[in-house]
Amino acid sequence: MLKLIKSPLRTLAVAATIVSASALSIVSAQADDKPTYKLAWTIYVGWMPWDYGAASGIVDKWADKYDINIEVVQVNDYIESINQYTAGGFDATVMTNMDALTIPAASGVDSTALIVGDFSNGNDGVVLKGDKALADIKGEKVNLVELSVSHYLLARALESVDLKERDIKVENTSDADLVAAFTTKDVTAVTTWNPLLSEIVAMPDTNMVFDSSKIPGEIIDLLVVNTDTLKQDPKLGKALTGAWYEIMATMSGDDEAAMKARAFMAEASGTDLAGYDAQLASTKMFYQPQDAVDFTNSATLKSTMAKVAEFSHHHGLLGEGAPDASFIGIETPSGVYGDSSNVKLRFTAEYMDMAAEGKL
Amino acid sequence: MTRIINKKPSRFVRLMLGLLPFLLLIALYMAASQTRLADNPNDKLLPAMSSFVEAINRMAFEPSKRSGEYLMLADTVASLTRLALGVGISALVALMVGVANGMVPFVRAPLSPLVTAISLIPPMAILPILFIVFGLGELSKVMLIIIGICPIMIRDLQLRTDALPNEQILKAQTLGASSWQTIIAVVIPQILPKLIEAVRLTLGSAWLFLIAAEAIAATEGLGYRIFLIRRYLAMDVILPYVLWISVLAFVMDWLLRKLSVHAFSWYHKTQGDA
């Protein structure tokens, strides 16, 4: 009888020892572990450097310097990556200025635009079939990803020829299917971004009638970090900014290292070096931190964000609790747009300035 | 000795026990939502019940600021029209081809392998081809539903036709019925309730294809709305829409069942469920 009890007891004791030992080892591993932060990126010309930074070890190097861990994660769906960030799954994510306002900020997640990486300077465009001008768009059906920066670009394009959104018809079309859709007969007008845009423009009998170079500096690509996380641990901001400008320095120019870096990014985004360089040509990259600092500090940024906020409110993107476009405060170095007691999106040149002065 | 397997709950207890998991889920949701909202009152991921009421009120009973339409009504009408067209055409084609395949060897020989092959193609995989062939309009959305469910319905009805007792077919022939008369008078009436069953079973897939088609290119529809506002995480609209789709799907299934029981009570008697 005793024997019968004994052996299960012994098993139990052994099991308990194993469990507590492994629990202890997990605890001790966490105790001397550095804090880990997660950065999400998606495929876009201005965001490919993060992939290169992670693969080449530049991100790890800067993370080590500031004694933290940075995990760089690729997310296949752009909006999904922002939603994940908004839900708290990531500490930092790449996105445009409009999405930063309408998704995390409108959801009450206080976000800081840590790095202003570039702005679209022809990367987004309105394309019509046939030999037409922008004004001919009146009455057409335009296929685009609704409520995206394409939609914003279209609204700005229409404004430039005194048309309103009600003069056209917007049809929501998934970006994954836009190129195939453009080959069909009933699609006559699209608004989209690169690399889809270059695919479409390359087709015969197409005419790009408006592009983002006509509204320079309005579609901005950012690295957005959760403000609370950044406040708690400014080292995250320093490490990310330091890594970014080292990648920028590596990839700009024409030396072999720069070519290699860009070829890596080209391959990761599904094109070749020539294709990627063509996309870079229609992107105003801020290779020098000082350029980004000047851009962020200028008063134009505030008026751009005011336009974006008005567009977003007009399309219901700020949420139903929003009585007007200035419901969400946007802080820029040149002043706050909107409600200063409800600031949810902050532009700061602080960290980029440190990079410019070589203090990182 | 009383055993648990012999104990039956009363009608009332059964109802309560059936409701219990739903109530638990709602309570769980509300607790999680409250925790998140206490953290961040603007959180959009798990909105409070009051936000749902507000969102439903806004989508269903207030005209849209932009188009003046009642959005939920417009979306529902658009989606149900597509679904009805897709499922209706599929059912009609399935009835004709399925019965012909089952009854006429000279039709079955060329058609049956083709139908089987088509039914094996995942419709979502050939979407770009569908666009180019049928355009981006209503036609391609309806076609996606048809390509998705019609071959399966045909195969089902072919098997059901094939399984009819041969004695019946022979008897009709010895009584002098032509092929046509045999099909119209003997086969079709027995296949109709099975067609309704096939429709009920494929409705789930039909909804899936409908939502997928609307997610890709549309200006209105239940799936369109969900995928559009997913861009800014408006769960206060998405969750009621999902619930509404489930209600619509349930009502359709229930109506089909009632129709079948009403019109083919003889069939349901043999199934023991009328």
mmCIF file with all atom_site columns, C-alpha atoms in Angstrom, chain B residues 73-212:
data_model
loop_
_atom_site.group_PDB
_atom_site.id
_atom_site.type_symbol
_atom_site.label_atom_id
_atom_site.label_alt_id
_atom_site.label_comp_id
_atom_site.label_asym_id
_atom_site.label_entity_id
_atom_site.label_seq_id
_atom_site.pdbx_PDB_ins_code
_atom_site.Cartn_x
_atom_site.Cartn_y
_atom_site.Cartn_z
_atom_site.occupancy
_atom_site.B_iso_or_equiv
_atom_site.pdbx_formal_charge
_atom_site.auth_seq_id
_atom_site.auth_comp_id
_atom_site.auth_asym_id
_atom_site.auth_atom_id
_atom_site.pdbx_PDB_model_num
ATOM 1   C CA . LEU B 1 73  ? -30.682 49.801 -45.228 1.00 0.00 ? 73  LEU B CA 1
ATOM 2   C CA . ALA B 1 74  ? -28.796 50.601 -48.423 1.00 0.00 ? 74  ALA B CA 1
ATOM 3   C CA . ASP B 1 75  ? -26.033 48.154 -47.497 1.00 0.00 ? 75  ASP B CA 1
ATOM 4   C CA . THR B 1 76  ? -28.505 45.423 -46.620 1.00 0.00 ? 76  THR B CA 1
ATOM 5   C CA . VAL B 1 77  ? -30.507 45.855 -49.827 1.00 0.00 ? 77  VAL B CA 1
ATOM 6   C CA . ALA B 1 78  ? -27.347 45.845 -51.945 1.00 0.00 ? 78  ALA B CA 1
ATOM 7   C CA . SER B 1 79  ? -25.943 42.746 -50.268 1.00 0.00 ? 79  SER B CA 1
ATOM 8   C CA . LEU B 1 80  ? -29.195 40.791 -50.221 1.00 0.00 ? 80  LEU B CA 1
ATOM 9   C CA . THR B 1 81  ? -29.798 41.544 -53.908 1.00 0.00 ? 81  THR B CA 1
ATOM 10  C CA . ARG B 1 82  ? -26.371 40.170 -54.803 1.00 0.00 ? 82  ARG B CA 1
ATOM 11  C CA . LEU B 1 83  ? -26.847 37.173 -52.553 1.00 0.00 ? 83  LEU B CA 1
ATOM 12  C CA . ALA B 1 84  ? -30.329 36.409 -53.878 1.00 0.00 ? 84  ALA B CA 1
ATOM 13  C CA . LEU B 1 85  ? -29.147 36.679 -57.490 1.00 0.00 ? 85  LEU B CA 1
ATOM 14  C CA . GLY B 1 86  ? -26.096 34.500 -56.865 1.00 0.00 ? 86  GLY B CA 1
ATOM 15  C CA . VAL B 1 87  ? -27.886 31.838 -54.859 1.00 0.00 ? 87  VAL B CA 1
ATOM 16  C CA . GLY B 1 88  ? -31.027 31.930 -57.055 1.00 0.00 ? 88  GLY B CA 1
ATOM 17  C CA . ILE B 1 89  ? -29.138 31.494 -60.301 1.00 0.00 ? 89  ILE B CA 1
ATOM 18  C CA . SER B 1 90  ? -26.956 28.796 -58.721 1.00 0.00 ? 90  SER B CA 1
ATOM 19  C CA . ALA B 1 91  ? -30.008 26.884 -57.498 1.00 0.00 ? 91  ALA B CA 1
ATOM 20  C CA . LEU B 1 92  ? -31.684 27.072 -60.894 1.00 0.00 ? 92  LEU B CA 1
ATOM 21  C CA . VAL B 1 93  ? -28.568 25.965 -62.773 1.00 0.00 ? 93  VAL B CA 1
ATOM 22  C CA . ALA B 1 94  ? -27.862 23.274 -60.192 1.00 0.00 ? 94  ALA B CA 1
ATOM 23  C CA . LEU B 1 95  ? -31.371 21.896 -60.539 1.00 0.00 ? 95  LEU B CA 1
ATOM 24  C CA . MET B 1 96  ? -31.174 21.708 -64.308 1.00 0.00 ? 96  MET B CA 1
ATOM 25  C CA . VAL B 1 97  ? -27.616 20.458 -64.655 1.00 0.00 ? 97  VAL B CA 1
ATOM 26  C CA . GLY B 1 98  ? -27.731 18.239 -61.575 1.00 0.00 ? 98  GLY B CA 1
ATOM 27  C CA . VAL B 1 99  ? -30.877 16.407 -62.668 1.00 0.00 ? 99  VAL B CA 1
ATOM 28  C CA . ALA B 1 100 ? -29.695 16.148 -66.272 1.00 0.00 ? 100 ALA B CA 1
ATOM 29  C CA . ASN B 1 101 ? -26.361 14.784 -65.061 1.00 0.00 ? 101 ASN B CA 1
ATOM 30  C CA . GLY B 1 102 ? -28.079 12.312 -62.814 1.00 0.00 ? 102 GLY B CA 1
ATOM 31  C CA . MET B 1 103 ? -30.634 11.105 -65.354 1.00 0.00 ? 103 MET B CA 1
ATOM 32  C CA . VAL B 1 104 ? -29.081 11.346 -68.810 1.00 0.00 ? 104 VAL B CA 1
ATOM 33  C CA . PRO B 1 105 ? -25.823 9.409  -69.283 1.00 0.00 ? 105 PRO B CA 1
ATOM 34  C CA . PHE B 1 106 ? -25.095 11.321 -72.472 1.00 0.00 ? 106 PHE B CA 1
ATOM 35  C CA . VAL B 1 107 ? -25.186 14.604 -70.553 1.00 0.00 ? 107 VAL B CA 1
ATOM 36  C CA . ARG B 1 108 ? -23.285 13.190 -67.601 1.00 0.00 ? 108 ARG B CA 1
ATOM 37  C CA . ALA B 1 109 ? -20.395 11.891 -69.703 1.00 0.00 ? 109 ALA B CA 1
ATOM 38  C CA . PRO B 1 110 ? -19.176 15.324 -70.884 1.00 0.00 ? 110 PRO B CA 1
ATOM 39  C CA . LEU B 1 111 ? -20.449 17.506 -68.032 1.00 0.00 ? 111 LEU B CA 1
ATOM 40  C CA . SER B 1 112 ? -19.754 15.592 -64.833 1.00 0.00 ? 112 SER B CA 1
ATOM 41  C CA . PRO B 1 113 ? -15.919 15.663 -64.988 1.00 0.00 ? 113 PRO B CA 1
ATOM 42  C CA . LEU B 1 114 ? -16.031 19.359 -65.903 1.00 0.00 ? 114 LEU B CA 1
ATOM 43  C CA . VAL B 1 115 ? -18.274 20.220 -62.967 1.00 0.00 ? 115 VAL B CA 1
ATOM 44  C CA . THR B 1 116 ? -16.058 18.229 -60.625 1.00 0.00 ? 116 THR B CA 1
ATOM 45  C CA . ALA B 1 117 ? -12.965 19.990 -61.911 1.00 0.00 ? 117 ALA B CA 1
ATOM 46  C CA . ILE B 1 118 ? -14.549 23.450 -61.570 1.00 0.00 ? 118 ILE B CA 1
ATOM 47  C CA . SER B 1 119 ? -15.767 22.678 -58.069 1.00 0.00 ? 119 SER B CA 1
ATOM 48  C CA . LEU B 1 120 ? -12.173 21.988 -57.051 1.00 0.00 ? 120 LEU B CA 1
ATOM 49  C CA . ILE B 1 121 ? -10.882 25.445 -58.074 1.00 0.00 ? 121 ILE B CA 1
ATOM 50  C CA . PRO B 1 122 ? -10.822 27.817 -55.107 1.00 0.00 ? 122 PRO B CA 1
ATOM 51  C CA . PRO B 1 123 ? -12.810 30.807 -56.459 1.00 0.00 ? 123 PRO B CA 1
ATOM 52  C CA . MET B 1 124 ? -10.739 33.340 -54.514 1.00 0.00 ? 124 MET B CA 1
ATOM 53  C CA . ALA B 1 125 ? -7.637  32.165 -56.374 1.00 0.00 ? 125 ALA B CA 1
ATOM 54  C CA . ILE B 1 126 ? -9.032  33.164 -59.757 1.00 0.00 ? 126 ILE B CA 1
ATOM 55  C CA . LEU B 1 127 ? -10.363 36.559 -58.664 1.00 0.00 ? 127 LEU B CA 1
ATOM 56  C CA . PRO B 1 128 ? -8.110  38.616 -60.978 1.00 0.00 ? 128 PRO B CA 1
ATOM 57  C CA . ILE B 1 129 ? -9.345  36.542 -63.924 1.00 0.00 ? 129 ILE B CA 1
ATOM 58  C CA . LEU B 1 130 ? -12.946 37.045 -62.827 1.00 0.00 ? 130 LEU B CA 1
ATOM 59  C CA . PHE B 1 131 ? -12.382 40.814 -62.808 1.00 0.00 ? 131 PHE B CA 1
ATOM 60  C CA . ILE B 1 132 ? -10.923 40.865 -66.265 1.00 0.00 ? 132 ILE B CA 1
ATOM 61  C CA . VAL B 1 133 ? -13.670 38.640 -67.695 1.00 0.00 ? 133 VAL B CA 1
ATOM 62  C CA . PHE B 1 134 ? -16.683 40.065 -65.865 1.00 0.00 ? 134 PHE B CA 1
ATOM 63  C CA . GLY B 1 135 ? -15.476 43.555 -64.958 1.00 0.00 ? 135 GLY B CA 1
ATOM 64  C CA . LEU B 1 136 ? -15.620 45.110 -61.533 1.00 0.00 ? 136 LEU B CA 1
ATOM 65  C CA . GLY B 1 137 ? -19.364 45.728 -61.423 1.00 0.00 ? 137 GLY B CA 1
ATOM 66  C CA . GLU B 1 138 ? -22.252 43.778 -59.961 1.00 0.00 ? 138 GLU B CA 1
ATOM 67  C CA . LEU B 1 139 ? -21.752 40.933 -62.424 1.00 0.00 ? 139 LEU B CA 1
ATOM 68  C CA . SER B 1 140 ? -18.388 39.853 -61.022 1.00 0.00 ? 140 SER B CA 1
ATOM 69  C CA . LYS B 1 141 ? -19.732 39.844 -57.460 1.00 0.00 ? 141 LYS B CA 1
ATOM 70  C CA . VAL B 1 142 ? -22.673 37.646 -58.418 1.00 0.00 ? 142 VAL B CA 1
ATOM 71  C CA . MET B 1 143 ? -20.386 35.467 -60.528 1.00 0.00 ? 143 MET B CA 1
ATOM 72  C CA . LEU B 1 144 ? -18.041 34.904 -57.593 1.00 0.00 ? 144 LEU B CA 1
ATOM 73  C CA . ILE B 1 145 ? -20.952 33.553 -55.560 1.00 0.00 ? 145 ILE B CA 1
ATOM 74  C CA . ILE B 1 146 ? -22.118 31.375 -58.450 1.00 0.00 ? 146 ILE B CA 1
ATOM 75  C CA . ILE B 1 147 ? -18.672 29.949 -59.175 1.00 0.00 ? 147 ILE B CA 1
ATOM 76  C CA . GLY B 1 148 ? -18.234 29.368 -55.469 1.00 0.00 ? 148 GLY B CA 1
ATOM 77  C CA . ILE B 1 149 ? -21.406 27.445 -54.733 1.00 0.00 ? 149 ILE B CA 1
ATOM 78  C CA . CYS B 1 150 ? -22.981 26.258 -57.994 1.00 0.00 ? 150 CYS B CA 1
ATOM 79  C CA . PRO B 1 151 ? -20.614 23.345 -58.796 1.00 0.00 ? 151 PRO B CA 1
ATOM 80  C CA . ILE B 1 152 ? -21.021 21.931 -55.304 1.00 0.00 ? 152 ILE B CA 1
ATOM 81  C CA . MET B 1 153 ? -24.801 22.147 -55.554 1.00 0.00 ? 153 MET B CA 1
ATOM 82  C CA . ILE B 1 154 ? -24.710 20.452 -58.970 1.00 0.00 ? 154 ILE B CA 1
ATOM 83  C CA . ARG B 1 155 ? -22.631 17.604 -57.612 1.00 0.00 ? 155 ARG B CA 1
ATOM 84  C CA . ASP B 1 156 ? -24.942 17.208 -54.657 1.00 0.00 ? 156 ASP B CA 1
ATOM 85  C CA . LEU B 1 157 ? -28.089 17.113 -56.794 1.00 0.00 ? 157 LEU B CA 1
ATOM 86  C CA . GLN B 1 158 ? -26.477 14.756 -59.292 1.00 0.00 ? 158 GLN B CA 1
ATOM 87  C CA . LEU B 1 159 ? -25.754 12.286 -56.499 1.00 0.00 ? 159 LEU B CA 1
ATOM 88  C CA . ARG B 1 160 ? -29.254 12.680 -55.068 1.00 0.00 ? 160 ARG B CA 1
ATOM 89  C CA . THR B 1 161 ? -30.801 12.097 -58.500 1.00 0.00 ? 161 THR B CA 1
ATOM 90  C CA . ASP B 1 162 ? -28.613 9.090  -59.031 1.00 0.00 ? 162 ASP B CA 1
ATOM 91  C CA . ALA B 1 163 ? -29.682 7.684  -55.672 1.00 0.00 ? 163 ALA B CA 1
ATOM 92  C CA . LEU B 1 164 ? -33.397 7.683  -56.490 1.00 0.00 ? 164 LEU B CA 1
ATOM 93  C CA . PRO B 1 165 ? -34.725 4.099  -56.463 1.00 0.00 ? 165 PRO B CA 1
ATOM 94  C CA . ASN B 1 166 ? -34.400 2.633  -59.934 1.00 0.00 ? 166 ASN B CA 1
ATOM 95  C CA . GLU B 1 167 ? -37.739 0.834  -59.459 1.00 0.00 ? 167 GLU B CA 1
ATOM 96  C CA . GLN B 1 168 ? -39.556 4.182  -59.612 1.00 0.00 ? 168 GLN B CA 1
ATOM 97  C CA . ILE B 1 169 ? -37.913 5.167  -62.866 1.00 0.00 ? 169 ILE B CA 1
ATOM 98  C CA . LEU B 1 170 ? -38.616 1.746  -64.405 1.00 0.00 ? 170 LEU B CA 1
ATOM 99  C CA . LYS B 1 171 ? -42.200 1.799  -63.225 1.00 0.00 ? 171 LYS B CA 1
ATOM 100 C CA . ALA B 1 172 ? -42.809 5.189  -64.804 1.00 0.00 ? 172 ALA B CA 1
ATOM 101 C CA . GLN B 1 173 ? -41.381 3.879  -68.040 1.00 0.00 ? 173 GLN B CA 1
ATOM 102 C CA . THR B 1 174 ? -43.510 0.713  -68.033 1.00 0.00 ? 174 THR B CA 1
ATOM 103 C CA . LEU B 1 175 ? -46.513 2.991  -67.484 1.00 0.00 ? 175 LEU B CA 1
ATOM 104 C CA . GLY B 1 176 ? -45.512 4.685  -70.730 1.00 0.00 ? 176 GLY B CA 1
ATOM 105 C CA . ALA B 1 177 ? -43.754 7.839  -69.530 1.00 0.00 ? 177 ALA B CA 1
ATOM 106 C CA . SER B 1 178 ? -41.241 9.429  -71.840 1.00 0.00 ? 178 SER B CA 1
ATOM 107 C CA . SER B 1 179 ? -37.813 10.514 -70.555 1.00 0.00 ? 179 SER B CA 1
ATOM 108 C CA . TRP B 1 180 ? -39.115 14.075 -70.203 1.00 0.00 ? 180 TRP B CA 1
ATOM 109 C CA . GLN B 1 181 ? -42.252 12.970 -68.353 1.00 0.00 ? 181 GLN B CA 1
ATOM 110 C CA . THR B 1 182 ? -40.221 10.767 -66.016 1.00 0.00 ? 182 THR B CA 1
ATOM 111 C CA . ILE B 1 183 ? -37.965 13.665 -65.128 1.00 0.00 ? 183 ILE B CA 1
ATOM 112 C CA . ILE B 1 184 ? -40.804 16.169 -64.664 1.00 0.00 ? 184 ILE B CA 1
ATOM 113 C CA . ALA B 1 185 ? -43.228 13.913 -62.818 1.00 0.00 ? 185 ALA B CA 1
ATOM 114 C CA . VAL B 1 186 ? -41.001 11.513 -60.898 1.00 0.00 ? 186 VAL B CA 1
ATOM 115 C CA . VAL B 1 187 ? -37.579 13.045 -60.408 1.00 0.00 ? 187 VAL B CA 1
ATOM 116 C CA . ILE B 1 188 ? -38.060 16.804 -60.016 1.00 0.00 ? 188 ILE B CA 1
ATOM 117 C CA . PRO B 1 189 ? -40.646 16.651 -57.205 1.00 0.00 ? 189 PRO B CA 1
ATOM 118 C CA . GLN B 1 190 ? -38.374 14.411 -55.180 1.00 0.00 ? 190 GLN B CA 1
ATOM 119 C CA . ILE B 1 191 ? -35.317 16.541 -55.850 1.00 0.00 ? 191 ILE B CA 1
ATOM 120 C CA . LEU B 1 192 ? -36.866 19.904 -54.901 1.00 0.00 ? 192 LEU B CA 1
ATOM 121 C CA . PRO B 1 193 ? -36.645 19.412 -51.111 1.00 0.00 ? 193 PRO B CA 1
ATOM 122 C CA . LYS B 1 194 ? -33.054 18.265 -51.566 1.00 0.00 ? 194 LYS B CA 1
ATOM 123 C CA . LEU B 1 195 ? -32.397 21.438 -53.555 1.00 0.00 ? 195 LEU B CA 1
ATOM 124 C CA . ILE B 1 196 ? -33.623 23.500 -50.612 1.00 0.00 ? 196 ILE B CA 1
ATOM 125 C CA . GLU B 1 197 ? -31.320 21.491 -48.360 1.00 0.00 ? 197 GLU B CA 1
ATOM 126 C CA . ALA B 1 198 ? -28.411 22.170 -50.703 1.00 0.00 ? 198 ALA B CA 1
ATOM 127 C CA . VAL B 1 199 ? -29.216 25.886 -50.695 1.00 0.00 ? 199 VAL B CA 1
ATOM 128 C CA . ARG B 1 200 ? -29.317 25.920 -46.896 1.00 0.00 ? 200 ARG B CA 1
ATOM 129 C CA . LEU B 1 201 ? -25.972 24.172 -46.674 1.00 0.00 ? 201 LEU B CA 1
ATOM 130 C CA . THR B 1 202 ? -24.239 26.447 -49.185 1.00 0.00 ? 202 THR B CA 1
ATOM 131 C CA . LEU B 1 203 ? -25.669 29.703 -47.822 1.00 0.00 ? 203 LEU B CA 1
ATOM 132 C CA . GLY B 1 204 ? -22.730 30.014 -45.445 1.00 0.00 ? 204 GLY B CA 1
ATOM 133 C CA . SER B 1 205 ? -20.237 29.849 -48.313 1.00 0.00 ? 205 SER B CA 1
ATOM 134 C CA . ALA B 1 206 ? -22.404 32.200 -50.364 1.00 0.00 ? 206 ALA B CA 1
ATOM 135 C CA . TRP B 1 207 ? -22.155 34.815 -47.593 1.00 0.00 ? 207 TRP B CA 1
ATOM 136 C CA . LEU B 1 208 ? -18.415 34.296 -47.441 1.00 0.00 ? 208 LEU B CA 1
ATOM 137 C CA . PHE B 1 209 ? -18.025 34.927 -51.171 1.00 0.00 ? 209 PHE B CA 1
ATOM 138 C CA . LEU B 1 210 ? -20.377 37.905 -51.018 1.00 0.00 ? 210 LEU B CA 1
ATOM 139 C CA . ILE B 1 211 ? -18.387 39.598 -48.245 1.00 0.00 ? 211 ILE B CA 1
ATOM 140 C CA . ALA B 1 212 ? -15.127 38.800 -50.021 1.00 0.00 ? 212 ALA B CA 1
#
